[in-house]
PDB file of C-alpha atoms and ligand atoms in Angstrom:
ATOM      1  CA  MET A 171     -37.380  -7.576   0.362  1.00 61.00           C
ATOM      2  CA  ALA A 172     -36.062  -8.081   3.864  1.00 82.00           C
ATOM      3  CA  LEU A 173     -35.801 -11.871   4.065  1.00 90.00           C
ATOM      4  CA  THR A 174     -33.134 -13.088   1.662  1.00 93.00           C
ATOM      5  CA  GLY A 175     -30.269 -15.575   1.767  1.00 97.00           C
ATOM      6  CA  VAL A 176     -31.129 -18.775   3.630  1.00 98.00           C
ATOM      7  CA  LEU A 177     -34.920 -18.903   3.993  1.00 98.00           C
ATOM      8  CA  ARG A 178     -35.759 -21.923   6.147  1.00 98.00           C
ATOM      9  CA  PRO A 179     -35.212 -25.597   6.933  1.00 98.00           C
ATOM     10  CA  GLY A 180     -36.475 -27.191   3.725  1.00 98.00           C
ATOM     11  CA  HIS A 181     -35.922 -30.911   3.994  1.00 98.00           C
ATOM     12  CA  THR A 182     -34.274 -33.585   6.044  1.00 98.00           C
ATOM     13  CA  GLN A 183     -33.491 -37.228   5.281  1.00 98.00           C
ATOM     14  CA  ILE A 184     -34.345 -39.495   8.207  1.00 98.00           C
ATOM     15  CA  ARG A 185     -33.076 -43.065   8.501  1.00 98.00           C
ATOM     16  CA  VAL A 186     -35.733 -45.620   9.410  1.00 98.00           C
ATOM     17  CA  LEU A 187     -35.507 -49.330  10.078  1.00 98.00           C
ATOM     18  CA  ASP A 188     -38.688 -50.382   8.298  1.00 98.00           C
ATOM     19  CA  ILE A 189     -40.047 -48.265   5.444  1.00 98.00           C
ATOM     20  CA  GLU A 190     -43.669 -49.430   5.410  1.00 97.00           C
ATOM     21  CA  GLN A 191     -44.067 -49.230   9.199  1.00 97.00           C
ATOM     22  CA  SER A 192     -42.563 -45.732   9.049  1.00 98.00           C
ATOM     23  CA  VAL A 193     -44.788 -44.601   6.176  1.00 98.00           C
ATOM     24  CA  ASP A 194     -47.770 -45.693   8.254  1.00 98.00           C
ATOM     25  CA  PHE A 195     -46.524 -43.702  11.274  1.00 98.00           C
ATOM     26  CA  TYR A 196     -45.537 -40.573   9.336  1.00 98.00           C
ATOM     27  CA  THR A 197     -48.771 -40.455   7.303  1.00 98.00           C
ATOM     28  CA  ASN A 198     -51.449 -41.738   9.679  1.00 98.00           C
ATOM     29  CA  ILE A 199     -50.151 -40.568  13.059  1.00 98.00           C
ATOM     30  CA  LEU A 200     -47.900 -37.591  12.311  1.00 98.00           C
ATOM     31  CA  GLY A 201     -50.180 -36.802   9.383  1.00 98.00           C
ATOM     32  CA  LEU A 202     -47.774 -35.926   6.577  1.00 98.00           C
ATOM     33  CA  VAL A 203     -48.782 -36.279   2.938  1.00 97.00           C
ATOM     34  CA  GLN A 204     -46.815 -38.749   0.807  1.00 98.00           C
ATOM     35  CA  THR A 205     -45.664 -37.101  -2.416  1.00 98.00           C
ATOM     36  CA  GLY A 206     -43.296 -39.574  -4.023  1.00 98.00           C
ATOM     37  CA  ARG A 207     -41.064 -42.611  -3.908  1.00 98.00           C
ATOM     38  CA  ASP A 208     -37.804 -42.835  -5.851  1.00 97.00           C
ATOM     39  CA  ALA A 209     -35.967 -45.671  -7.555  1.00 97.00           C
ATOM     40  CA  SER A 210     -33.859 -46.321  -4.451  1.00 96.00           C
ATOM     41  CA  GLY A 211     -36.990 -46.734  -2.315  1.00 97.00           C
ATOM     42  CA  ARG A 212     -36.836 -43.403  -0.492  1.00 98.00           C
ATOM     43  CA  VAL A 213     -40.258 -42.014   0.438  1.00 98.00           C
ATOM     44  CA  TYR A 214     -40.991 -38.269   0.177  1.00 98.00           C
ATOM     45  CA  MET A 215     -43.485 -36.390   2.305  1.00 98.00           C
ATOM     46  CA  LYS A 216     -44.639 -32.889   3.167  1.00 98.00           C
ATOM     47  CA  THR A 217     -47.046 -31.295   5.602  1.00 98.00           C
ATOM     48  CA  CYS A 218     -50.505 -30.415   4.328  1.00 97.00           C
ATOM     49  CA  ASP A 219     -49.662 -26.690   4.274  1.00 97.00           C
ATOM     50  CA  GLU A 220     -46.202 -26.785   2.714  1.00 98.00           C
ATOM     51  CA  ARG A 221     -46.083 -25.814  -0.945  1.00 97.00           C
ATOM     52  CA  ASP A 222     -42.829 -27.453  -2.023  1.00 98.00           C
ATOM     53  CA  HIS A 223     -42.725 -31.113  -3.067  1.00 98.00           C
ATOM     54  CA  HIS A 224     -41.319 -32.515   0.174  1.00 98.00           C
ATOM     55  CA  SER A 225     -39.789 -31.688   3.518  1.00 98.00           C
ATOM     56  CA  ILE A 226     -39.152 -35.205   4.833  1.00 98.00           C
ATOM     57  CA  ILE A 227     -37.389 -38.045   3.072  1.00 98.00           C
ATOM     58  CA  LEU A 228     -37.459 -41.481   4.718  1.00 98.00           C
ATOM     59  CA  LYS A 229     -34.628 -43.819   3.864  1.00 98.00           C
ATOM     60  CA  LYS A 230     -34.311 -47.438   4.945  1.00 98.00           C
ATOM     61  CA  ALA A 231     -31.181 -48.077   7.001  1.00 98.00           C
ATOM     62  CA  ASP A 232     -29.948 -50.361   9.759  1.00 98.00           C
ATOM     63  CA  ARG A 233     -29.844 -47.590  12.382  1.00 98.00           C
ATOM     64  CA  PRO A 234     -31.908 -44.455  13.041  1.00 98.00           C
ATOM     65  CA  GLY A 235     -30.545 -40.944  12.577  1.00 98.00           C
ATOM     66  CA  THR A 236     -30.408 -38.120  10.072  1.00 98.00           C
ATOM     67  CA  ASP A 237     -28.395 -38.221   6.849  1.00 98.00           C
ATOM     68  CA  PHE A 238     -28.564 -34.529   5.949  1.00 98.00           C
ATOM     69  CA  TYR A 239     -30.256 -31.219   6.645  1.00 98.00           C
ATOM     70  CA  GLY A 240     -31.396 -29.127   3.651  1.00 98.00           C
ATOM     71  CA  MET A 241     -32.104 -25.412   3.737  1.00 98.00           C
ATOM     72  CA  LYS A 242     -33.857 -23.488   0.984  1.00 98.00           C
ATOM     73  CA  VAL A 243     -32.231 -20.292  -0.248  1.00 98.00           C
ATOM     74  CA  LEU A 244     -33.904 -17.467  -2.113  1.00 98.00           C
ATOM     75  CA  ASP A 245     -32.728 -18.175  -5.644  1.00 98.00           C
ATOM     76  CA  ARG A 246     -30.013 -19.586  -7.882  1.00 98.00           C
ATOM     77  CA  LYS A 247     -27.844 -16.475  -7.535  1.00 98.00           C
ATOM     78  CA  THR A 248     -27.951 -16.780  -3.739  1.00 98.00           C
ATOM     79  CA  LEU A 249     -27.002 -20.453  -3.989  1.00 98.00           C
ATOM     80  CA  ASP A 250     -23.905 -19.663  -6.061  1.00 98.00           C
ATOM     81  CA  MET A 251     -22.977 -16.748  -3.792  1.00 98.00           C
ATOM     82  CA  LEU A 252     -23.259 -18.819  -0.604  1.00 98.00           C
ATOM     83  CA  ASP A 253     -21.284 -21.641  -2.214  1.00 98.00           C
ATOM     84  CA  SER A 254     -18.416 -19.278  -2.910  1.00 98.00           C
ATOM     85  CA  ASP A 255     -18.726 -17.651   0.547  1.00 98.00           C
ATOM     86  CA  LEU A 256     -18.479 -21.100   2.176  1.00 98.00           C
ATOM     87  CA  ARG A 257     -15.375 -21.958   0.181  1.00 98.00           C
ATOM     88  CA  ALA A 258     -13.791 -18.600   0.967  1.00 98.00           C
ATOM     89  CA  TYR A 259     -14.430 -19.367   4.669  1.00 98.00           C
ATOM     90  CA  GLY A 260     -12.560 -22.667   4.306  1.00 98.00           C
ATOM     91  CA  ILE A 261     -15.498 -25.048   4.062  1.00 98.00           C
ATOM     92  CA  ALA A 262     -15.311 -27.636   1.265  1.00 98.00           C
ATOM     93  CA  THR A 263     -18.504 -27.824  -0.798  1.00 98.00           C
ATOM     94  CA  GLU A 264     -19.822 -30.367  -3.238  1.00 98.00           C
ATOM     95  CA  ARG A 265     -22.543 -30.001  -5.878  1.00 98.00           C
ATOM     96  CA  VAL A 266     -25.224 -32.688  -5.791  1.00 98.00           C
ATOM     97  CA  PRO A 267     -26.883 -32.729  -9.216  1.00 98.00           C
ATOM     98  CA  THR A 268     -30.513 -32.029 -10.052  1.00 97.00           C
ATOM     99  CA  GLY A 269     -32.540 -35.213  -9.918  1.00 92.00           C
ATOM    100  CA  ASP A 270     -30.632 -36.853  -7.056  1.00 97.00           C
ATOM    101  CA  LEU A 271     -33.659 -36.034  -4.923  1.00 98.00           C
ATOM    102  CA  LEU A 272     -37.059 -36.074  -6.621  1.00 98.00           C
ATOM    103  CA  ALA A 273     -38.331 -32.648  -7.743  1.00 98.00           C
ATOM    104  CA  THR A 274     -35.240 -30.874  -6.415  1.00 98.00           C
ATOM    105  CA  GLY A 275     -32.637 -28.743  -8.186  1.00 98.00           C
ATOM    106  CA  GLU A 276     -28.900 -28.745  -7.651  1.00 98.00           C
ATOM    107  CA  ARG A 277     -27.762 -28.753  -4.019  1.00 98.00           C
ATOM    108  CA  VAL A 278     -24.621 -27.372  -2.409  1.00 98.00           C
ATOM    109  CA  ARG A 279     -23.526 -29.835   0.261  1.00 98.00           C
ATOM    110  CA  PHE A 280     -20.998 -29.271   3.045  1.00 98.00           C
ATOM    111  CA  GLU A 281     -20.028 -30.607   6.441  1.00 98.00           C
ATOM    112  CA  VAL A 282     -20.316 -28.192   9.362  1.00 98.00           C
ATOM    113  CA  PRO A 283     -17.841 -28.247  12.290  1.00 98.00           C
ATOM    114  CA  THR A 284     -20.223 -30.313  14.475  1.00 98.00           C
ATOM    115  CA  GLY A 285     -20.021 -33.028  11.796  1.00 98.00           C
ATOM    116  CA  HIS A 286     -23.504 -32.665  10.293  1.00 98.00           C
ATOM    117  CA  LEU A 287     -24.059 -32.709   6.551  1.00 98.00           C
ATOM    118  CA  PHE A 288     -25.947 -29.597   5.489  1.00 98.00           C
ATOM    119  CA  GLU A 289     -27.044 -28.607   2.024  1.00 98.00           C
ATOM    120  CA  LEU A 290     -28.478 -25.535   0.354  1.00 98.00           C
ATOM    121  CA  TYR A 291     -30.816 -25.563  -2.625  1.00 98.00           C
ATOM    122  CA  ALA A 292     -32.806 -22.965  -4.510  1.00 98.00           C
ATOM    123  CA  GLU A 293     -35.256 -25.005  -6.536  1.00 98.00           C
ATOM    124  CA  LYS A 294     -37.895 -27.542  -5.625  1.00 98.00           C
ATOM    125  CA  GLU A 295     -41.091 -28.277  -7.507  1.00 98.00           C
ATOM    126  CA  GLU A 296     -43.991 -26.364  -6.034  1.00 97.00           C
ATOM    127  CA  ILE A 297     -47.022 -28.615  -5.749  1.00 96.00           C
ATOM    128  CA  GLY A 298     -49.054 -26.331  -3.488  1.00 93.00           C
ATOM    129  CA  ASP A 299     -51.256 -26.883  -0.476  1.00 91.00           C
ATOM    130  CA  THR A 300     -54.425 -27.699  -2.517  1.00 90.00           C
ATOM    131  CA  LEU A 301     -55.963 -24.261  -1.861  1.00 93.00           C
ATOM    132  CA  GLY A 302     -54.584 -22.544  -4.953  1.00 92.00           C
ATOM    133  CA  TYR A 303     -53.296 -18.992  -5.256  1.00 94.00           C
ATOM    134  CA  VAL A 304     -56.437 -17.165  -6.367  1.00 96.00           C
ATOM    135  CA  ASN A 305     -59.170 -16.473  -3.796  1.00 96.00           C
ATOM    136  CA  PRO A 306     -57.965 -19.340  -1.588  1.00 96.00           C
ATOM    137  CA  ASP A 307     -60.131 -20.909   1.092  1.00 95.00           C
ATOM    138  CA  VAL A 308     -58.736 -20.984   4.590  1.00 94.00           C
ATOM    139  CA  ILE A 309     -58.992 -24.612   5.594  1.00 93.00           C
ATOM    140  CA  ILE A 310     -57.399 -27.706   4.150  1.00 94.00           C
ATOM    141  CA  GLU A 311     -59.828 -30.603   4.416  1.00 92.00           C
ATOM    142  CA  ASP A 312     -59.258 -34.282   5.122  1.00 91.00           C
ATOM    143  CA  ARG A 313     -56.238 -33.736   7.341  1.00 95.00           C
ATOM    144  CA  LYS A 314     -55.020 -36.865   9.069  1.00 95.00           C
ATOM    145  CA  GLY A 315     -53.397 -37.411  12.441  1.00 97.00           C
ATOM    146  CA  ILE A 316     -51.429 -34.620  14.097  1.00 98.00           C
ATOM    147  CA  SER A 317     -51.177 -32.788  10.757  1.00 98.00           C
ATOM    148  CA  PRO A 318     -48.500 -30.160  11.438  1.00 98.00           C
ATOM    149  CA  ILE A 319     -48.179 -27.210   9.087  1.00 96.00           C
ATOM    150  CA  ARG A 320     -44.432 -27.055   8.493  1.00 97.00           C
ATOM    151  CA  LEU A 321     -41.055 -28.551   9.221  1.00 98.00           C
ATOM    152  CA  ASP A 322     -39.999 -25.966  11.789  1.00 98.00           C
ATOM    153  CA  HIS A 323     -36.489 -26.536  13.162  1.00 98.00           C
ATOM    154  CA  TRP A 324     -33.810 -29.019  14.150  1.00 98.00           C
ATOM    155  CA  GLN A 325     -31.866 -29.556  17.374  1.00 98.00           C
ATOM    156  CA  ILE A 326     -28.555 -31.206  16.633  1.00 98.00           C
ATOM    157  CA  HIS A 327     -25.523 -32.069  18.741  1.00 98.00           C
ATOM    158  CA  GLY A 328     -21.779 -31.991  18.247  1.00 98.00           C
ATOM    159  CA  LYS A 329     -18.438 -31.200  19.773  1.00 98.00           C
ATOM    160  CA  ASP A 330     -17.398 -28.042  17.930  1.00 98.00           C
ATOM    161  CA  LEU A 331     -20.429 -25.924  18.763  1.00 98.00           C
ATOM    162  CA  ASP A 332     -18.412 -22.708  18.450  1.00 98.00           C
ATOM    163  CA  GLY A 333     -17.350 -23.658  14.920  1.00 98.00           C
ATOM    164  CA  SER A 334     -20.885 -24.376  13.724  1.00 98.00           C
ATOM    165  CA  ARG A 335     -22.298 -21.290  15.491  1.00 98.00           C
ATOM    166  CA  ASN A 336     -19.699 -19.034  13.879  1.00 98.00           C
ATOM    167  CA  LEU A 337     -20.227 -20.555  10.440  1.00 98.00           C
ATOM    168  CA  PHE A 338     -23.983 -20.046  10.645  1.00 98.00           C
ATOM    169  CA  VAL A 339     -23.567 -16.439  11.829  1.00 98.00           C
ATOM    170  CA  ASP A 340     -20.615 -15.358   9.697  1.00 97.00           C
ATOM    171  CA  VAL A 341     -21.442 -17.077   6.413  1.00 98.00           C
ATOM    172  CA  LEU A 342     -25.083 -18.167   6.402  1.00 98.00           C
ATOM    173  CA  GLY A 343     -26.504 -15.006   7.984  1.00 97.00           C
ATOM    174  CA  PHE A 344     -28.106 -16.558  11.061  1.00 97.00           C
ATOM    175  CA  ASN A 345     -28.707 -14.701  14.346  1.00 97.00           C
ATOM    176  CA  VAL A 346     -28.374 -16.214  17.816  1.00 98.00           C
ATOM    177  CA  THR A 347     -31.725 -15.813  19.583  1.00 97.00           C
ATOM    178  CA  GLU A 348     -30.984 -17.638  22.861  1.00 97.00           C
ATOM    179  CA  ARG A 349     -28.101 -19.405  24.526  1.00 97.00           C
ATOM    180  CA  ILE A 350     -27.425 -21.523  27.619  1.00 96.00           C
ATOM    181  CA  LEU A 351     -24.063 -20.873  29.220  1.00 97.00           C
ATOM    182  CA  ALA A 352     -21.916 -23.621  30.690  1.00 96.00           C
ATOM    183  CA  GLU A 353     -20.929 -23.606  34.368  1.00 95.00           C
ATOM    184  CA  ASP A 354     -18.001 -21.283  33.620  1.00 96.00           C
ATOM    185  CA  GLY A 355     -20.504 -18.549  32.719  1.00 96.00           C
ATOM    186  CA  ALA A 356     -18.782 -17.859  29.404  1.00 96.00           C
ATOM    187  CA  THR A 357     -18.879 -20.917  27.117  1.00 97.00           C
ATOM    188  CA  ASP A 358     -21.979 -21.641  25.057  1.00 98.00           C
ATOM    189  CA  MET A 359     -23.457 -24.983  26.052  1.00 97.00           C
ATOM    190  CA  ALA A 360     -26.273 -24.584  23.541  1.00 97.00           C
ATOM    191  CA  VAL A 361     -27.376 -21.923  21.052  1.00 98.00           C
ATOM    192  CA  TRP A 362     -30.680 -21.308  19.321  1.00 97.00           C
ATOM    193  CA  MET A 363     -30.354 -19.596  15.945  1.00 98.00           C
ATOM    194  CA  THR A 364     -32.603 -18.232  13.230  1.00 97.00           C
ATOM    195  CA  CYS A 365     -32.226 -17.276   9.574  1.00 97.00           C
ATOM    196  CA  SER A 366     -35.679 -15.714   9.571  1.00 95.00           C
ATOM    197  CA  ASN A 367     -37.863 -14.124  12.223  1.00 94.00           C
ATOM    198  CA  LYS A 368     -38.759 -17.347  13.980  1.00 95.00           C
ATOM    199  CA  ALA A 369     -37.500 -17.938  17.523  1.00 95.00           C
ATOM    200  CA  HIS A 370     -35.266 -20.639  16.010  1.00 97.00           C
ATOM    201  CA  ASP A 371     -34.572 -22.541  12.805  1.00 98.00           C
ATOM    202  CA  VAL A 372     -31.739 -24.622  14.237  1.00 98.00           C
ATOM    203  CA  ALA A 373     -30.304 -25.267  17.705  1.00 98.00           C
ATOM    204  CA  PHE A 374     -26.802 -26.603  18.372  1.00 98.00           C
ATOM    205  CA  VAL A 375     -25.950 -28.364  21.633  1.00 97.00           C
ATOM    206  CA  ARG A 376     -22.370 -29.024  22.723  1.00 97.00           C
ATOM    207  CA  ASP A 377     -21.938 -32.784  22.936  1.00 96.00           C
ATOM    208  CA  GLU A 378     -19.016 -35.186  22.480  1.00 96.00           C
ATOM    209  CA  ARG A 379     -21.246 -37.176  20.111  1.00 96.00           C
ATOM    210  CA  SER A 380     -20.773 -35.185  16.888  1.00 96.00           C
ATOM    211  CA  ASP A 381     -23.114 -35.499  13.915  1.00 96.00           C
ATOM    212  CA  THR A 382     -26.048 -36.524  16.076  1.00 97.00           C
ATOM    213  CA  SER A 383     -29.644 -35.395  16.015  1.00 97.00           C
ATOM    214  CA  HIS A 384     -31.790 -34.661  19.045  1.00 97.00           C
ATOM    215  CA  HIS A 385     -34.998 -33.922  17.143  1.00 97.00           C
ATOM    216  CA  ALA A 386     -36.706 -32.549  14.071  1.00 98.00           C
ATOM    217  CA  ALA A 387     -39.664 -30.339  14.935  1.00 98.00           C
ATOM    218  CA  PHE A 388     -42.947 -29.629  13.203  1.00 98.00           C
ATOM    219  CA  LEU A 389     -45.151 -26.620  13.841  1.00 98.00           C
ATOM    220  CA  VAL A 390     -48.772 -27.045  14.876  1.00 97.00           C
ATOM    221  CA  GLU A 391     -51.247 -24.159  14.923  1.00 96.00           C
ATOM    222  CA  SER A 392     -52.377 -24.073  18.536  1.00 96.00           C
ATOM    223  CA  TRP A 393     -51.919 -25.399  22.060  1.00 94.00           C
ATOM    224  CA  GLU A 394     -55.182 -27.261  21.579  1.00 96.00           C
ATOM    225  CA  LYS A 395     -53.734 -29.064  18.548  1.00 96.00           C
ATOM    226  CA  LEU A 396     -50.672 -29.888  20.593  1.00 96.00           C
ATOM    227  CA  LEU A 397     -52.867 -31.513  23.257  1.00 96.00           C
ATOM    228  CA  TYR A 398     -54.644 -33.402  20.492  1.00 97.00           C
ATOM    229  CA  ALA A 399     -51.229 -34.608  19.307  1.00 97.00           C
ATOM    230  CA  ALA A 400     -50.493 -35.905  22.809  1.00 97.00           C
ATOM    231  CA  ASP A 401     -53.877 -37.654  23.011  1.00 97.00           C
ATOM    232  CA  LEU A 402     -53.431 -39.243  19.604  1.00 98.00           C
ATOM    233  CA  LEU A 403     -49.862 -40.386  20.312  1.00 98.00           C
ATOM    234  CA  ALA A 404     -51.067 -41.942  23.577  1.00 97.00           C
ATOM    235  CA  LYS A 405     -54.054 -43.603  21.878  1.00 97.00           C
ATOM    236  CA  LYS A 406     -51.799 -45.056  19.176  1.00 97.00           C
ATOM    237  CA  ARG A 407     -49.307 -46.237  21.804  1.00 97.00           C
ATOM    238  CA  ALA A 408     -46.517 -44.162  20.288  1.00 97.00           C
ATOM    239  CA  ARG A 409     -43.455 -43.639  22.477  1.00 96.00           C
ATOM    240  CA  ILE A 410     -43.814 -40.210  24.092  1.00 96.00           C
ATOM    241  CA  ASP A 411     -40.568 -38.778  25.478  1.00 94.00           C
ATOM    242  CA  ILE A 412     -41.971 -35.835  27.419  1.00 93.00           C
ATOM    243  CA  GLY A 413     -44.785 -33.310  27.283  1.00 89.00           C
ATOM    244  CA  PRO A 414     -47.009 -31.568  26.570  1.00 94.00           C
ATOM    245  CA  LEU A 415     -45.204 -28.721  28.298  1.00 93.00           C
ATOM    246  CA  ARG A 416     -43.690 -25.290  27.835  1.00 93.00           C
ATOM    247  CA  HIS A 417     -40.098 -24.303  27.157  1.00 93.00           C
ATOM    248  CA  GLY A 418     -38.556 -21.280  28.835  1.00 91.00           C
ATOM    249  CA  ILE A 419     -36.380 -21.007  25.756  1.00 93.00           C
ATOM    250  CA  THR A 420     -38.452 -19.698  22.808  1.00 93.00           C
ATOM    251  CA  ARG A 421     -41.571 -19.757  25.081  1.00 93.00           C
ATOM    252  CA  GLY A 422     -42.847 -22.494  22.803  1.00 94.00           C
ATOM    253  CA  THR A 423     -45.141 -25.331  23.832  1.00 96.00           C
ATOM    254  CA  THR A 424     -44.103 -28.810  22.885  1.00 95.00           C
ATOM    255  CA  ILE A 425     -44.399 -32.561  22.967  1.00 96.00           C
ATOM    256  CA  TYR A 426     -41.497 -34.908  22.163  1.00 96.00           C
ATOM    257  CA  PHE A 427     -42.001 -38.436  20.897  1.00 97.00           C
ATOM    258  CA  PHE A 428     -40.183 -41.141  18.950  1.00 97.00           C
ATOM    259  CA  ASP A 429     -40.951 -42.596  15.542  1.00 98.00           C
ATOM    260  CA  PRO A 430     -40.972 -46.417  15.356  1.00 98.00           C
ATOM    261  CA  SER A 431     -37.214 -46.435  14.595  1.00 98.00           C
ATOM    262  CA  GLY A 432     -36.298 -44.303  17.618  1.00 97.00           C
ATOM    263  CA  ASN A 433     -35.861 -40.917  15.911  1.00 98.00           C
ATOM    264  CA  ARG A 434     -37.065 -38.196  18.265  1.00 97.00           C
ATOM    265  CA  LEU A 435     -39.602 -35.786  16.782  1.00 98.00           C
ATOM    266  CA  GLU A 436     -41.272 -32.723  18.258  1.00 97.00           C
ATOM    267  CA  THR A 437     -44.479 -30.888  17.602  1.00 97.00           C
ATOM    268  CA  PHE A 438     -44.025 -27.291  18.552  1.00 95.00           C
ATOM    269  CA  CYS A 439     -46.336 -24.316  18.887  1.00 96.00           C
ATOM    270  CA  GLY A 440     -45.767 -20.668  19.721  1.00 91.00           C
ATOM    271  CA  GLY A 441     -42.486 -18.885  20.154  1.00 90.00           C
ATOM    272  CA  TYR A 442     -41.977 -15.176  19.594  1.00 94.00           C
ATOM    273  CA  ASN A 443     -41.037 -13.252  16.476  1.00 95.00           C
ATOM    274  CA  PHE A 444     -37.371 -12.393  16.301  1.00 96.00           C
ATOM    275  CA  TYR A 445     -35.957  -9.315  14.565  1.00 95.00           C
ATOM    276  CA  PRO A 446     -32.257  -8.812  13.880  1.00 93.00           C
ATOM    277  CA  ASP A 447     -32.030  -5.812  16.228  1.00 95.00           C
ATOM    278  CA  MET A 448     -32.993  -7.998  19.219  1.00 96.00           C
ATOM    279  CA  LYS A 449     -30.397  -9.067  21.773  1.00 96.00           C
ATOM    280  CA  PRO A 450     -30.197 -12.809  22.415  1.00 96.00           C
ATOM    281  CA  TYR A 451     -31.621 -14.150  25.683  1.00 97.00           C
ATOM    282  CA  THR A 452     -29.031 -15.777  27.928  1.00 97.00           C
ATOM    283  CA  TRP A 453     -29.793 -18.607  30.355  1.00 96.00           C
ATOM    284  CA  THR A 454     -27.341 -19.329  33.137  1.00 96.00           C
ATOM    285  CA  PHE A 455     -26.260 -22.863  33.988  1.00 94.00           C
ATOM    286  CA  ASP A 456     -28.163 -22.950  37.287  1.00 93.00           C
ATOM    287  CA  GLU A 457     -31.433 -22.168  35.467  1.00 91.00           C
ATOM    288  CA  ILE A 458     -31.065 -24.798  32.755  1.00 88.00           C
ATOM    289  CA  GLY A 459     -34.078 -26.703  34.120  1.00 87.00           C
ATOM    290  CA  SER A 460     -36.479 -23.814  33.591  1.00 90.00           C
ATOM    291  CA  ALA A 461     -34.841 -22.938  30.278  1.00 89.00           C
ATOM    292  CA  VAL A 462     -35.790 -26.312  28.871  1.00 88.00           C
ATOM    293  CA  PHE A 463     -38.849 -27.401  30.896  1.00 89.00           C
ATOM    294  CA  TYR A 464     -40.305 -24.208  32.289  1.00 90.00           C
ATOM    295  CA  HIS A 465     -42.967 -25.638  34.613  1.00 90.00           C
ATOM    296  CA  THR A 466     -41.168 -28.519  36.313  1.00 87.00           C
ATOM    297  CA  ARG A 467     -37.730 -26.815  36.152  1.00 87.00           C
ATOM    298  CA  GLU A 468     -36.115 -30.236  35.923  1.00 85.00           C
ATOM    299  CA  LEU A 469     -34.534 -32.074  33.020  1.00 84.00           C
ATOM    300  CA  ASN A 470     -35.225 -35.748  32.474  1.00 83.00           C
ATOM    301  CA  GLU A 471     -32.431 -38.196  31.805  1.00 83.00           C
ATOM    302  CA  ARG A 472     -33.750 -39.610  28.531  1.00 86.00           C
ATOM    303  CA  PHE A 473     -34.148 -36.133  27.051  1.00 85.00           C
ATOM    304  CA  LEU A 474     -30.503 -35.418  27.834  1.00 83.00           C
ATOM    305  CA  THR A 475     -28.958 -38.682  26.746  1.00 88.00           C
ATOM    306  CA  VAL A 476     -30.855 -40.076  23.732  1.00 91.00           C
ATOM    307  CA  VAL A 477     -29.647 -38.801  20.345  1.00 93.00           C
ATOM    308  CA  THR A 478     -29.568 -40.569  17.002  1.00 94.00           C
TER     309      THR A 478
HETATM  310 FE1  LIG B 103     -37.201 -28.130  19.355  1.00 72.76          FE
END
């Protein structure tokens, strides 16, 4: 088996100001499926196509943002191995017991140099995508709203980009797929990284505001579905940040918007397949506009400044 170790972004806990308003947005507009609610009032959701119990956890708080970023690893043995690799690298880890999150096994939690709380886990209840595993049909019916098919990636910001990049490469087995260089032509201003063969699973951006989130992204199946997402967001008077448009980086198509609490979300489509023998793409500082917004070649202020 070629894909081992860290498999993918598996869940993320998002802070929201009003739970019921957020549940309405995340189920009826974004189109996630609600799968549980725990004793502390957290609401669990997944996309229609994801098999594991949840990928999004909404937690009531007095400010927006992201509490932690969970990545699924292949199995229990991998979890223990990565825990000891992290400690050997000088990263303190903590075990969060089974049952702290609904339907989820023990997690290994640690803070990365950019200040974000990450966690690894091997076990989560598989509830399926309703199609079954024997002679499955190809369409899931009764999909609501935008209805993405998976939690795809995160873009997160912090000061010690080099530290987080090195940790993800040296310990967690990620590859850098693309980077934007700072004006000096040598320092990474931003890096896109994958643990799989996606164009990215996580992107780090150098920013004085450590432990901040720029967006969580969900994959949709086609450009047409992305346009539908834009139409629906506009019809529902959701706050669109920018798009639909194409990135130079990853070649993906995208639309960015905010949930009712001000957390930026993205629906993303496309991107190339990455293999570990591929060299990363490098974008120079003078081409940053086309790297991010390929058609207009200009960044907008809100996209650069708003993080939660
Ligand atoms: Fe993104």
